XYZ file of C-alpha atoms in Angstrom:
109
model
C 30.013 91.080 -75.983
C 26.760 92.595 -76.776
C 23.295 91.143 -77.472
C 21.217 93.146 -79.878
C 17.535 92.256 -79.267
C 14.623 93.368 -81.387
C 11.176 92.757 -80.283
C 8.434 92.580 -82.972
C 4.720 92.952 -82.327
C 2.822 91.334 -85.303
C -0.809 91.547 -85.924
C -2.156 88.069 -86.173
C -3.338 88.657 -89.814
C 0.171 88.928 -91.055
C 1.910 86.567 -88.620
C 2.500 83.692 -91.104
C 3.877 86.087 -93.730
C 6.063 87.859 -91.113
C 7.487 84.632 -89.696
C 8.370 83.316 -93.335
C 9.862 86.617 -94.285
C 11.881 87.198 -91.133
C 13.430 83.729 -91.417
C 13.989 83.659 -95.195
C 15.115 87.223 -95.696
C 15.703 89.353 -92.757
C 17.724 87.092 -90.561
C 19.971 85.672 -93.239
C 20.707 89.257 -94.600
C 21.564 90.549 -90.988
C 24.181 87.755 -90.316
C 25.511 87.592 -93.837
C 27.877 90.566 -92.882
C 29.662 88.239 -90.341
C 29.329 90.991 -87.757
C 26.299 89.728 -86.042
C 26.149 85.969 -85.062
C 24.191 83.356 -83.387
C 20.710 84.433 -84.362
C 17.955 83.445 -82.170
C 14.122 84.035 -82.786
C 11.804 83.427 -80.065
C 8.104 83.799 -79.526
C 7.392 86.026 -76.460
C 4.872 84.005 -74.303
C 2.169 86.280 -73.093
C 1.503 86.604 -69.413
C -1.542 84.677 -68.354
C -4.713 86.853 -68.381
C -3.211 89.293 -70.918
C -5.766 91.232 -72.775
C -3.816 91.416 -76.100
C -5.404 88.764 -78.286
C -4.886 90.271 -81.724
C -0.862 90.363 -81.838
C 1.920 88.166 -81.192
C 5.431 89.225 -80.013
C 8.820 87.892 -81.243
C 12.239 88.493 -79.997
C 15.217 88.320 -82.450
C 18.581 88.420 -80.785
C 22.108 88.479 -82.304
C 25.426 88.670 -80.655
C 28.016 91.156 -81.497
C 31.529 91.365 -80.108
C 32.046 95.106 -79.572
C 30.267 98.463 -79.753
C 32.050 99.718 -82.825
C 30.937 96.694 -84.728
C 27.522 97.044 -83.333
C 27.231 100.617 -84.490
C 28.533 99.638 -87.994
C 26.132 96.614 -88.211
C 23.166 98.857 -87.128
C 23.856 101.517 -89.672
C 24.771 99.068 -92.716
C 22.522 96.139 -92.087
C 19.815 96.493 -89.442
C 18.326 99.941 -90.378
C 18.104 99.216 -94.139
C 16.438 95.901 -93.319
C 14.000 97.733 -90.880
C 13.131 100.027 -93.729
C 12.181 97.080 -95.884
C 10.165 95.653 -93.036
C 8.271 98.916 -92.496
C 7.421 99.265 -96.133
C 6.168 95.598 -96.451
C 4.208 95.368 -93.264
C 3.338 98.982 -92.336
C 1.673 99.319 -88.976
C 0.915 95.545 -88.874
C 4.415 94.757 -87.493
C 5.932 97.138 -85.005
C 9.312 96.897 -83.465
C 11.678 98.104 -80.736
C 15.380 97.405 -80.486
C 17.349 97.048 -77.192
C 21.100 96.751 -76.789
C 22.332 94.544 -73.892
C 25.795 94.422 -72.699
C 26.708 90.991 -71.379
C 28.252 91.085 -67.930
C 30.087 88.360 -66.225
C 27.917 86.638 -63.565
C 30.445 86.995 -60.812
C 31.158 90.583 -61.359
C 28.925 91.686 -58.410
C 30.520 89.585 -55.750
């Protein structure tokens, strides 16, 4: 099992629009393929005394069963959706993706 995480950093001036767009269009399109499932959107809570007052960060995670499906999903769904995001928000919303492989908790005993 893999978790595909994308962290978005959103300028406060576009935050409301970004959250509406990511929920209404981006997430639904990404999971419509049936490859990615269990979407979860979270606000990244800033560390106390952080000096970044003009941007908010959000983490979008989806679960994908295997690496072949993950690569297919990224190529067919994720990157086209990111192109739309970049065109719509420009440098007001930045992102970085991370692929996490889920390990059994007891695998290190």
